[in-house]
Amino acid sequence: MKLKSNKKGNYARLKQKAFLQMLLIIVAAPVSVLLLRVILRGQIGDRIVQFLIHAFYLDNSDAQTIYQNVFRNNLEMILLLLTLVFLVILSLFSISWFTKYFDEISSGMDRLVEDSEDRISLSPEMDFMENRLNTIKDKLKRQKKAAQEAEQRKNDLVVYLAHDIRTPLTSVIGYLSLLDEAPDMPMEKRAKYTHITLDKAYRLEKQINEFFEITRYNLQKIKLEKETIDLYYMLVQMTDEFYPILSEKGNTTVLHADENLTVYGDPVKLARVFNNILKNAAAYSYPNTEIVISAEEIEGYIKIAFQNQGNTIPPDKLAAIFEKFYRLDEARTSDTGGSGLGLSIAKEIVTLHGGTIVARSKDNTVTFTVSLPVTH
């Protein structure tokens, strides 16, 4: 209510000036009539008579008769005509004064798209419009910057993926050439080269799949097929699947959740959400630390939290972590570099479920919390 009242108050100065203009016209009209009436009946009448005598060589009585019949007897009509002329002049002045504001607004709108740091400035009584235009200009500037950053990240991603595809492909070709050119190669060495070639081929497949991921989530909207999900079993199954990856760095998972906890949603899509978050935790956790997963029902929502020990994420990066093509690891190593779509896709899926996903980072602890509504 307070905000609404403030918005209405923003027009006060313009209303006041418009009111004063109208009051001036209303007061000026009767005043001008009275003045003209006094003038025409005083010295102006005598001057008109003298003008007729000298201009048309009339005697005084004839001039007086003409003045009486033409001017004095039609005084009310003459006053009305003069008053109307006066009102038209004042109205034109008032309209001209008011239309200058439209010119200012038009000029201000033109400056919205200008690539300039200068603020839009209008007349004092138009401060409400000046504030709105500057707010829109700031918003457009932020959107433009965000679009440029997103486009830059996307371009960087294409370069990174192209480089990553070329590197394993070169290795695959190189090792296959060795195997082809040396048919009598010892079995032990051949097996070693074959294993390396297969490993590089898997890496190449991963990068190609990331390209398909980008295309798929840019061209189609995610559709949900909801059902009641055994959330505890899903999380247990997921931790088991990540065991080989986590064990390489000595990481482990701890699950705190009620065994009877369920959630209503798309099991495949929600598994994708939890998989992406857990993959992120595995990539950025300190070695030999625990990843704690907890789930509970709080105030009509199922809250699932993933907490890991890792470098504190700066606030600016934390704010952009769910944007498409955003990559936390700017250096992009082979182990941690991804397409930058995982968390963005997770947010889309959670939002479609009517829930939220947030990230917090403090004191070398990173927590992702997914909230899903309990109701169907």
Short mmCIF file of C-alpha atoms in Angstrom, two decimals:
data_model
loop_
_atom_site.label_atom_id
_atom_site.label_comp_id
_atom_site.label_asym_id
_atom_site.label_seq_id
_atom_site.Cartn_x
_atom_site.Cartn_y
_atom_site.Cartn_z
CA MET A 1 0.00 0.00 0.00
CA LYS A 2 2.86 2.34 0.81
CA LEU A 3 4.51 1.74 -2.56
CA LYS A 4 1.25 2.46 -4.36
CA SER A 5 0.83 5.72 -2.43
CA ASN A 6 4.36 6.80 -3.33
CA LYS A 7 3.73 6.15 -7.01
CA LYS A 8 0.65 8.34 -6.91
CA GLY A 9 2.58 11.06 -5.10
CA ASN A 10 5.16 11.12 -7.88
CA TYR A 11 2.70 13.08 -10.07
CA ALA A 12 2.11 15.82 -7.49
CA ARG A 13 4.49 18.38 -8.97
CA LEU A 14 3.16 17.93 -12.50
CA LYS A 15 -0.44 18.09 -11.27
CA GLN A 16 0.33 21.24 -9.33
CA LYS A 17 1.84 22.98 -12.32
CA ALA A 18 -1.01 21.91 -14.63
CA PHE A 19 -3.54 23.14 -12.05
CA LEU A 20 -1.82 26.53 -11.83
CA GLN A 21 -1.86 26.83 -15.62
CA MET A 22 -5.60 26.10 -15.77
CA LEU A 23 -6.25 28.47 -12.87
CA LEU A 24 -4.35 31.20 -14.69
CA ILE A 25 -6.54 30.78 -17.79
CA ILE A 26 -9.76 30.71 -15.75
CA VAL A 27 -8.82 33.86 -13.81
CA ALA A 28 -7.40 35.67 -16.83
CA ALA A 29 -10.63 35.25 -18.83
CA PRO A 30 -13.03 37.25 -16.59
CA VAL A 31 -10.32 39.77 -15.71
CA SER A 32 -9.70 40.42 -19.40
CA VAL A 33 -13.46 40.88 -20.00
CA LEU A 34 -13.71 43.47 -17.22
CA LEU A 35 -10.66 45.34 -18.42
CA LEU A 36 -11.87 45.42 -22.02
CA ARG A 37 -15.30 46.61 -20.86
CA VAL A 38 -13.78 49.47 -18.90
CA ILE A 39 -11.40 50.37 -21.72
CA LEU A 40 -14.09 50.45 -24.43
CA ARG A 41 -16.32 52.69 -22.31
CA GLY A 42 -13.56 55.14 -21.35
CA GLN A 43 -10.85 56.90 -23.26
CA ILE A 44 -10.83 54.24 -25.96
CA GLY A 45 -14.40 55.26 -26.91
CA ASP A 46 -13.33 58.90 -27.32
CA ARG A 47 -10.33 57.85 -29.38
CA ILE A 48 -12.51 55.78 -31.68
CA VAL A 49 -14.76 58.80 -32.26
CA GLN A 50 -11.74 61.02 -32.96
CA PHE A 51 -10.38 58.39 -35.36
CA LEU A 52 -13.64 58.32 -37.31
CA ILE A 53 -13.71 62.15 -37.54
CA HIS A 54 -10.17 62.43 -38.87
CA ALA A 55 -10.16 59.29 -41.04
CA PHE A 56 -13.49 59.75 -42.76
CA TYR A 57 -13.97 63.56 -42.38
CA LEU A 58 -17.13 63.14 -40.30
CA ASP A 59 -18.57 65.68 -37.94
CA ASN A 60 -18.72 64.83 -34.22
CA SER A 61 -22.42 63.88 -34.16
CA ASP A 62 -22.05 61.42 -37.08
CA ALA A 63 -18.95 59.87 -35.53
CA GLN A 64 -20.77 59.52 -32.20
CA THR A 65 -23.71 57.83 -33.98
CA ILE A 66 -21.42 55.32 -35.73
CA TYR A 67 -19.60 54.58 -32.48
CA GLN A 68 -22.91 54.08 -30.70
CA ASN A 69 -24.40 51.79 -33.36
CA VAL A 70 -21.29 49.80 -34.28
CA PHE A 71 -19.29 49.57 -31.07
CA ARG A 72 -21.30 50.49 -28.00
CA ASN A 73 -24.50 48.67 -28.99
CA ASN A 74 -22.42 45.54 -29.85
CA LEU A 75 -20.12 45.80 -26.87
CA GLU A 76 -21.09 42.39 -25.44
CA MET A 77 -20.40 40.65 -28.78
CA ILE A 78 -17.07 42.44 -29.18
CA LEU A 79 -16.08 41.52 -25.63
CA LEU A 80 -17.03 37.90 -26.28
CA LEU A 81 -14.98 37.74 -29.46
CA LEU A 82 -11.97 39.37 -27.81
CA THR A 83 -12.29 37.06 -24.83
CA LEU A 84 -12.40 34.02 -27.10
CA VAL A 85 -9.30 35.24 -28.95
CA PHE A 86 -7.56 35.78 -25.64
CA LEU A 87 -8.56 32.31 -24.40
CA VAL A 88 -7.31 30.70 -27.62
CA ILE A 89 -3.94 32.43 -27.24
CA LEU A 90 -3.65 31.32 -23.60
CA SER A 91 -4.73 27.78 -24.49
CA LEU A 92 -2.14 27.56 -27.26
CA PHE A 93 0.50 28.74 -24.82
CA SER A 94 -0.65 26.17 -22.26
CA ILE A 95 -0.67 23.34 -24.83
CA SER A 96 2.77 24.38 -26.03
CA TRP A 97 3.99 24.31 -22.43
CA PHE A 98 2.50 20.84 -21.84
CA THR A 99 3.71 19.26 -25.10
CA LYS A 100 7.31 20.07 -24.22
CA TYR A 101 7.04 17.24 -21.69
CA PHE A 102 6.20 14.79 -24.48
CA ASP A 103 9.27 16.03 -26.35
CA GLU A 104 11.37 15.44 -23.23
CA ILE A 105 9.96 11.93 -22.77
CA SER A 106 10.51 11.15 -26.46
CA SER A 107 14.10 12.36 -26.22
CA GLY A 108 14.57 10.34 -23.03
CA MET A 109 13.24 7.18 -24.72
CA ASP A 110 15.69 7.69 -27.57
CA ARG A 111 18.50 7.81 -25.04
CA LEU A 112 17.43 4.47 -23.55
CA VAL A 113 19.22 2.61 -26.32
CA GLU A 114 22.28 4.86 -26.37
CA ASP A 115 25.50 3.24 -25.20
CA SER A 116 26.20 6.03 -22.75
CA GLU A 117 26.77 6.34 -19.01
CA ASP A 118 24.95 9.71 -18.92
CA ARG A 119 21.74 9.75 -16.92
CA ILE A 120 18.45 10.84 -18.49
CA SER A 121 17.45 14.27 -17.21
CA LEU A 122 13.94 15.82 -17.43
CA SER A 123 12.21 18.85 -15.95
CA PRO A 124 11.91 18.86 -12.13
CA GLU A 125 8.15 18.22 -12.24
CA MET A 126 8.83 15.15 -14.41
CA ASP A 127 11.14 13.52 -11.85
CA PHE A 128 8.84 10.47 -11.60
CA MET A 129 9.26 9.79 -15.32
CA GLU A 130 12.98 10.56 -15.15
CA ASN A 131 13.39 7.92 -12.42
CA ARG A 132 11.43 5.34 -14.41
CA LEU A 133 13.38 5.96 -17.60
CA ASN A 134 16.69 5.69 -15.76
CA THR A 135 15.49 2.48 -14.09
CA ILE A 136 14.59 1.03 -17.49
CA LYS A 137 17.94 2.17 -18.89
CA ASP A 138 19.79 0.45 -16.05
CA LYS A 139 17.73 -2.72 -16.56
CA LEU A 140 18.39 -2.75 -20.31
CA LYS A 141 22.08 -2.21 -19.63
CA ARG A 142 22.16 -5.17 -17.21
CA GLN A 143 20.26 -7.37 -19.67
CA LYS A 144 22.62 -6.41 -22.48
CA LYS A 145 25.62 -7.18 -20.31
CA ALA A 146 24.12 -10.51 -19.22
CA ALA A 147 23.35 -11.44 -22.85
CA GLN A 148 26.89 -10.55 -23.90
CA GLU A 149 28.36 -12.60 -21.06
CA ALA A 150 26.10 -15.56 -21.88
CA GLU A 151 27.06 -15.35 -25.56
CA GLN A 152 30.72 -15.13 -24.63
CA ARG A 153 30.43 -18.16 -22.36
CA LYS A 154 28.67 -20.06 -25.14
CA ASN A 155 31.40 -19.13 -27.62
CA ASP A 156 34.07 -20.12 -25.12
CA LEU A 157 32.27 -23.41 -24.57
CA VAL A 158 32.28 -24.20 -28.28
CA VAL A 159 36.01 -23.45 -28.43
CA TYR A 160 36.69 -25.59 -25.37
CA LEU A 161 34.63 -28.52 -26.64
CA ALA A 162 36.17 -28.28 -30.11
CA HIS A 163 39.61 -28.41 -28.52
CA ASP A 164 38.63 -31.32 -26.28
CA ILE A 165 37.21 -33.26 -29.22
CA ARG A 166 40.29 -32.69 -31.34
CA THR A 167 42.69 -33.80 -28.58
CA PRO A 168 41.25 -37.29 -27.93
CA LEU A 169 40.51 -37.76 -31.63
CA THR A 170 44.17 -37.09 -32.48
CA SER A 171 45.20 -39.63 -29.83
CA VAL A 172 42.74 -42.23 -31.12
CA ILE A 173 44.02 -41.83 -34.66
CA GLY A 174 47.63 -41.94 -33.48
CA TYR A 175 47.28 -45.14 -31.45
CA LEU A 176 45.18 -46.86 -34.11
CA SER A 177 47.86 -45.98 -36.67
CA LEU A 178 50.50 -47.58 -34.44
CA LEU A 179 48.39 -50.73 -34.09
CA ASP A 180 47.75 -50.81 -37.84
CA GLU A 181 51.40 -50.26 -38.81
CA ALA A 182 52.78 -52.86 -36.38
CA PRO A 183 50.80 -56.08 -36.76
CA ASP A 184 53.57 -58.02 -34.99
CA MET A 185 53.41 -55.79 -31.90
CA PRO A 186 53.67 -57.76 -28.64
CA MET A 187 50.30 -58.58 -27.12
CA GLU A 188 51.06 -56.77 -23.86
CA LYS A 189 51.92 -53.56 -25.69
CA ARG A 190 48.96 -53.96 -28.07
CA ALA A 191 46.62 -54.40 -25.11
CA LYS A 192 48.05 -51.25 -23.51
CA TYR A 193 47.56 -49.17 -26.67
CA THR A 194 44.07 -50.60 -27.16
CA HIS A 195 43.10 -49.63 -23.61
CA ILE A 196 44.43 -46.08 -24.11
CA THR A 197 42.59 -45.79 -27.42
CA LEU A 198 39.33 -46.96 -25.82
CA ASP A 199 39.77 -44.49 -22.96
CA LYS A 200 40.28 -41.63 -25.43
CA ALA A 201 37.27 -42.79 -27.44
CA TYR A 202 35.09 -42.70 -24.31
CA ARG A 203 36.28 -39.17 -23.61
CA LEU A 204 35.45 -38.20 -27.20
CA GLU A 205 31.97 -39.70 -26.79
CA LYS A 206 31.46 -37.67 -23.62
CA GLN A 207 32.30 -34.41 -25.39
CA ILE A 208 30.03 -35.23 -28.33
CA ASN A 209 27.20 -36.01 -25.90
CA GLU A 210 27.70 -32.57 -24.39
CA PHE A 211 27.15 -31.04 -27.81
CA PHE A 212 23.90 -33.01 -28.13
CA GLU A 213 22.96 -31.85 -24.61
CA ILE A 214 23.28 -28.23 -25.61
CA THR A 215 21.19 -28.72 -28.75
CA ARG A 216 18.50 -30.76 -27.01
CA TYR A 217 17.91 -28.34 -24.15
CA ASN A 218 17.95 -25.34 -26.48
CA LEU A 219 15.37 -26.71 -28.90
CA GLN A 220 12.85 -28.52 -26.71
CA LYS A 221 10.96 -27.90 -23.53
CA ILE A 222 11.29 -30.35 -20.70
CA LYS A 223 8.11 -32.41 -20.14
CA LEU A 224 7.37 -34.06 -16.81
CA GLU A 225 5.81 -37.47 -16.15
CA LYS A 226 5.05 -37.38 -12.43
CA GLU A 227 4.51 -40.22 -10.00
CA THR A 228 5.15 -40.97 -6.32
CA ILE A 229 8.88 -41.61 -5.88
CA ASP A 230 10.67 -43.51 -3.11
CA LEU A 231 13.10 -40.68 -2.43
CA TYR A 232 15.22 -42.58 0.10
CA TYR A 233 15.80 -45.47 -2.31
CA MET A 234 16.63 -43.05 -5.14
CA LEU A 235 19.29 -41.29 -3.07
CA VAL A 236 20.77 -44.60 -1.87
CA GLN A 237 20.94 -45.87 -5.44
CA MET A 238 22.63 -42.66 -6.55
CA THR A 239 25.30 -42.78 -3.85
CA ASP A 240 26.07 -46.36 -4.86
CA GLU A 241 26.48 -45.31 -8.50
CA PHE A 242 28.93 -42.55 -7.52
CA TYR A 243 31.02 -44.80 -5.26
CA PRO A 244 33.70 -45.58 -7.91
CA ILE A 245 34.08 -41.88 -8.82
CA LEU A 246 34.22 -40.71 -5.21
CA SER A 247 36.61 -43.42 -4.07
CA GLU A 248 39.28 -42.19 -6.50
CA LYS A 249 39.77 -39.11 -4.29
CA GLY A 250 38.95 -40.83 -1.04
CA ASN A 251 35.55 -39.17 -0.77
CA THR A 252 32.53 -40.80 0.82
CA THR A 253 28.81 -40.04 1.11
CA VAL A 254 26.62 -39.92 4.19
CA LEU A 255 22.83 -40.04 3.86
CA HIS A 256 20.45 -38.68 6.49
CA ALA A 257 16.83 -39.31 5.50
CA ASP A 258 13.71 -41.15 6.61
CA GLU A 259 13.44 -44.49 4.82
CA ASN A 260 9.73 -43.83 4.20
CA LEU A 261 10.27 -40.40 2.64
CA THR A 262 8.59 -39.97 -0.75
CA VAL A 263 8.21 -37.12 -3.23
CA TYR A 264 5.84 -36.55 -6.13
CA GLY A 265 7.61 -35.81 -9.41
CA ASP A 266 9.26 -37.12 -12.54
CA PRO A 267 11.71 -39.82 -11.36
CA VAL A 268 13.97 -39.59 -14.41
CA LYS A 269 14.18 -35.80 -14.33
CA LEU A 270 14.69 -35.56 -10.56
CA ALA A 271 17.38 -38.25 -10.76
CA ARG A 272 19.04 -35.98 -13.32
CA VAL A 273 18.88 -33.08 -10.86
CA PHE A 274 20.45 -35.04 -8.00
CA ASN A 275 23.01 -36.58 -10.38
CA ASN A 276 24.13 -33.16 -11.61
CA ILE A 277 24.45 -31.78 -8.08
CA LEU A 278 26.33 -34.82 -6.82
CA LYS A 279 28.60 -34.75 -9.88
CA ASN A 280 29.41 -31.13 -9.10
CA ALA A 281 30.11 -31.98 -5.46
CA ALA A 282 32.38 -34.86 -6.47
CA ALA A 283 34.35 -32.64 -8.85
CA TYR A 284 34.99 -29.80 -6.38
CA SER A 285 35.24 -31.59 -3.01
CA TYR A 286 38.49 -31.70 -1.10
CA PRO A 287 40.06 -35.19 -1.16
CA ASN A 288 39.20 -37.53 1.71
CA THR A 289 36.11 -35.60 2.80
CA GLU A 290 32.46 -36.52 3.23
CA ILE A 291 29.57 -35.42 1.05
CA VAL A 292 26.55 -35.19 3.33
CA ILE A 293 23.11 -35.74 1.78
CA SER A 294 20.06 -34.99 3.91
CA ALA A 295 16.34 -35.02 3.14
CA GLU A 296 13.35 -34.10 5.29
CA GLU A 297 9.84 -32.66 5.09
CA ILE A 298 9.56 -29.07 6.35
CA GLU A 299 6.40 -26.94 6.16
CA GLY A 300 4.89 -28.64 3.12
CA TYR A 301 8.16 -29.06 1.24
CA ILE A 302 10.63 -31.88 0.83
CA LYS A 303 14.09 -30.35 1.26
CA ILE A 304 17.08 -32.28 -0.10
CA ALA A 305 20.50 -30.83 0.75
CA PHE A 306 23.91 -31.80 -0.67
CA GLN A 307 26.81 -30.49 1.41
CA ASN A 308 30.49 -30.89 0.57
CA GLN A 309 33.81 -29.48 1.71
CA GLY A 310 35.52 -27.39 -1.00
CA ASN A 311 36.79 -23.96 -1.89
CA THR A 312 34.41 -21.18 -0.91
CA ILE A 313 32.62 -19.88 -4.00
CA PRO A 314 32.78 -16.06 -4.36
CA PRO A 315 29.39 -14.29 -4.21
CA ASP A 316 29.55 -13.12 -7.85
CA LYS A 317 30.14 -16.67 -9.11
CA LEU A 318 27.56 -18.08 -6.73
CA ALA A 319 24.94 -15.71 -8.18
CA ALA A 320 25.63 -16.96 -11.72
CA ILE A 321 26.12 -20.64 -10.95
CA PHE A 322 22.71 -21.69 -12.36
CA GLU A 323 23.09 -19.78 -15.63
CA LYS A 324 23.44 -21.68 -18.89
CA PHE A 325 27.00 -22.31 -20.04
CA TYR A 326 28.42 -20.96 -16.79
CA ARG A 327 31.46 -22.88 -15.64
CA LEU A 328 32.81 -22.45 -12.13
CA ASP A 329 36.20 -23.81 -13.14
CA GLU A 330 37.42 -21.14 -15.56
CA ALA A 331 40.75 -22.89 -16.07
CA ARG A 332 38.76 -25.92 -17.29
CA THR A 333 40.77 -29.03 -16.51
CA SER A 334 39.90 -32.33 -18.11
CA ASP A 335 38.62 -33.71 -14.84
CA THR A 336 36.31 -30.86 -13.80
CA GLY A 337 35.44 -29.23 -17.12
CA GLY A 338 31.88 -29.74 -18.26
CA SER A 339 29.45 -28.10 -20.62
CA GLY A 340 28.21 -25.66 -18.01
CA LEU A 341 24.63 -26.92 -18.45
CA GLY A 342 24.26 -29.33 -15.53
CA LEU A 343 23.14 -26.91 -12.83
CA SER A 344 21.15 -24.83 -15.31
CA ILE A 345 19.19 -27.91 -16.38
CA ALA A 346 18.74 -28.88 -12.72
CA LYS A 347 17.18 -25.49 -11.98
CA GLU A 348 14.79 -25.77 -14.95
CA ILE A 349 13.61 -29.20 -13.83
CA VAL A 350 13.14 -28.12 -10.19
CA THR A 351 11.26 -24.98 -11.27
CA LEU A 352 8.91 -27.07 -13.44
CA HIS A 353 8.17 -29.13 -10.32
CA GLY A 354 7.11 -25.94 -8.55
CA GLY A 355 10.20 -25.99 -6.36
CA THR A 356 13.40 -24.05 -5.83
CA ILE A 357 17.13 -24.74 -5.85
CA VAL A 358 19.65 -22.55 -4.06
CA ALA A 359 23.40 -22.65 -3.51
CA ARG A 360 25.29 -21.38 -0.47
CA SER A 361 29.00 -21.28 0.19
CA LYS A 362 30.76 -20.25 3.38
CA ASP A 363 33.89 -21.30 5.29
CA ASN A 364 34.90 -23.91 2.68
CA THR A 365 31.48 -25.53 2.82
CA VAL A 366 29.22 -25.64 -0.26
CA THR A 367 25.53 -26.54 0.09
CA PHE A 368 22.95 -27.08 -2.65
CA THR A 369 19.36 -27.28 -1.38
CA VAL A 370 16.42 -28.49 -3.48
CA SER A 371 12.91 -27.77 -2.18
CA LEU A 372 9.98 -29.67 -3.74
CA PRO A 373 6.30 -29.29 -2.78
CA VAL A 374 4.73 -32.23 -0.99
CA THR A 375 1.27 -31.76 -2.56
CA HIS A 376 0.48 -33.31 -5.90
#
